[in-house]
Coordinates of C-alpha atoms in Angstrom, one line a residue:
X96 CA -8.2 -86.3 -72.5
X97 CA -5.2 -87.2 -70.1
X98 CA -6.1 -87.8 -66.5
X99 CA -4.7 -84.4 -65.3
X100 CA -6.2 -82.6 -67.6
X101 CA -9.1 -80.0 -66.9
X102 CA -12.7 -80.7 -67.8
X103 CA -13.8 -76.8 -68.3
X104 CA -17.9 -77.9 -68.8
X105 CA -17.9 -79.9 -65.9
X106 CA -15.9 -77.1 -63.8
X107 CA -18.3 -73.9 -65.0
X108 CA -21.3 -76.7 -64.2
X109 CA -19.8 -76.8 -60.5
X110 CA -19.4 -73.1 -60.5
X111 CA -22.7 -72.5 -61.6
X112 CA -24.1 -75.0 -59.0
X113 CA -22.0 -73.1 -56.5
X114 CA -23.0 -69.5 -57.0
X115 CA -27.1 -70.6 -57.5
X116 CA -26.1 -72.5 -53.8
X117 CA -24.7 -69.0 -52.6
X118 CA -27.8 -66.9 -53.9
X119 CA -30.1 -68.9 -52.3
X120 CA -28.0 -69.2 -48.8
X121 CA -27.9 -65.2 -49.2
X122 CA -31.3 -65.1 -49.7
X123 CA -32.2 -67.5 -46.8
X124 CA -29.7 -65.4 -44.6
X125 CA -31.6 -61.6 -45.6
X126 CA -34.9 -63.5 -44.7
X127 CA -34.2 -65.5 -41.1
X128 CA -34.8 -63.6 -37.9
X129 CA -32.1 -63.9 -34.6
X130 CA -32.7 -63.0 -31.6
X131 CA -30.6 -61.8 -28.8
X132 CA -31.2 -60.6 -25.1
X133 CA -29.6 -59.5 -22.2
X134 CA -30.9 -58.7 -18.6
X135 CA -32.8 -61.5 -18.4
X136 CA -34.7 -60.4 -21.0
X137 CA -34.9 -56.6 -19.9
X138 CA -33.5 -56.1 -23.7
X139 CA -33.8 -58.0 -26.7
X140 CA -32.4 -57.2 -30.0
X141 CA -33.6 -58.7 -33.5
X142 CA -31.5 -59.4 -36.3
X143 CA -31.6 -60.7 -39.8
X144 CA -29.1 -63.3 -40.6
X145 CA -26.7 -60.9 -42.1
X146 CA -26.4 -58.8 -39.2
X147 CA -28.7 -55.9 -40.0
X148 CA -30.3 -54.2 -36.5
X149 CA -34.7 -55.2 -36.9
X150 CA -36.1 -54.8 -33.7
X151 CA -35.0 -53.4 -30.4
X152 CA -37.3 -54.4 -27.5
X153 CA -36.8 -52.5 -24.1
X154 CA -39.0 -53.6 -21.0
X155 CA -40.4 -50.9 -19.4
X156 CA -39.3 -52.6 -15.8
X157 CA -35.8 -51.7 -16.8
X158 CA -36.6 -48.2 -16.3
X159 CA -35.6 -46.9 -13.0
X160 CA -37.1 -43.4 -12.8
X161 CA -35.7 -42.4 -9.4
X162 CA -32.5 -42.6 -11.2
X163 CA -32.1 -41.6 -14.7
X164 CA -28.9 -41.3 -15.2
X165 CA -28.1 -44.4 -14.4
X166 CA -31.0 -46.3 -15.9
X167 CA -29.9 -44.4 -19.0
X168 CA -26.2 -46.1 -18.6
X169 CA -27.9 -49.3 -17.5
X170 CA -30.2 -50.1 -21.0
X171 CA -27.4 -48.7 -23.1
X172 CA -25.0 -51.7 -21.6
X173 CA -27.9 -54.0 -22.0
X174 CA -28.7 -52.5 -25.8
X175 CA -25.0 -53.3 -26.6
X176 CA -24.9 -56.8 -24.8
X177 CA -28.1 -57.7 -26.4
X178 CA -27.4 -56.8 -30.2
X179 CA -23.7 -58.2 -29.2
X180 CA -25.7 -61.5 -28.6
X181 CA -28.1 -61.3 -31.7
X182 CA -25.1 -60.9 -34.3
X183 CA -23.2 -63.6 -32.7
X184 CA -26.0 -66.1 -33.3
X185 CA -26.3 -64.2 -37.0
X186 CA -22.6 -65.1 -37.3
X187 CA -23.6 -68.8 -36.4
X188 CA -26.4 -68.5 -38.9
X189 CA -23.8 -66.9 -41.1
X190 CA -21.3 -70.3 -40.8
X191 CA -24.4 -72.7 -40.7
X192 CA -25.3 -71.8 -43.9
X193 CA -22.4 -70.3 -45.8
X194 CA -19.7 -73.0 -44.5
X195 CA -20.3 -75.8 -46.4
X196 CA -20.5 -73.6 -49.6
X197 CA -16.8 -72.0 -48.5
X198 CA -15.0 -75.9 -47.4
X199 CA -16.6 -76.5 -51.2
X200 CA -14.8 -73.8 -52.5
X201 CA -11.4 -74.3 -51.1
X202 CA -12.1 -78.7 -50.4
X203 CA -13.4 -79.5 -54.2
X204 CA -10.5 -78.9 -56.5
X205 CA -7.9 -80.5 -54.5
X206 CA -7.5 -78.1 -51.9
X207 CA -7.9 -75.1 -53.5
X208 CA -5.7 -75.8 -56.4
X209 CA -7.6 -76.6 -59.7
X210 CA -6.6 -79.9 -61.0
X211 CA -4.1 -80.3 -64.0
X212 CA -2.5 -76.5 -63.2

């Protein structure tokens, strides 16, 4: 085998390694909770580590009801900036565990290009 050449067994094994890596970082990702809040609290928002909506907590001392209308505007900016904060901390899930498998991807054959092609 000349130096350039490709080891095929030795790239399917890293492939392999790879994509049981991925399952399991998917896995991990469906299963972990995030949280996000906003208002002090007033509104927190639950996420899995993919993004998906859980929980939606509103306090109840949020609820202004000499005013409804504007109570009404006031939790649905809090809903927003609260689930806005829980994916953002699923998207730093997201990186923690799916970057290292991605820089693998693109960092172990040379920098994306398969050795000996």
């Amino acid at each position: 085998m000349n130096p350039g050449d490709v080891n095929l067994q030795q790239l399917l094994e890293q492939a392999q390694l790879m994509q049981q890596q991925l399952v399991t970082a998917q896995q991990e990702l469906s299963d972990a909770e995030v949280d996000g809040t906003a208002g002090g609290g007033l509104v927190r928002a639950t996420v899995n580590g993919s993004g998906e909506l859980l929980e939606l907590e509103i306090s109840p001392v949020a609820i202004d009801t000499s005013d409804p209308e504007e109570t009404a505007q006031t939790i649905a900016d809090l809903v927003l900036a609260a689930v806005r904060d829980a994916v953002r901390a699923a998207a730093e899930l997201q990186q923690e565990k799916l970057g290292p498998l991605a820089q693998g991807l693109g960092g172990g054959f040379g920098g994306g290009q398969l050795p000996g092609f």
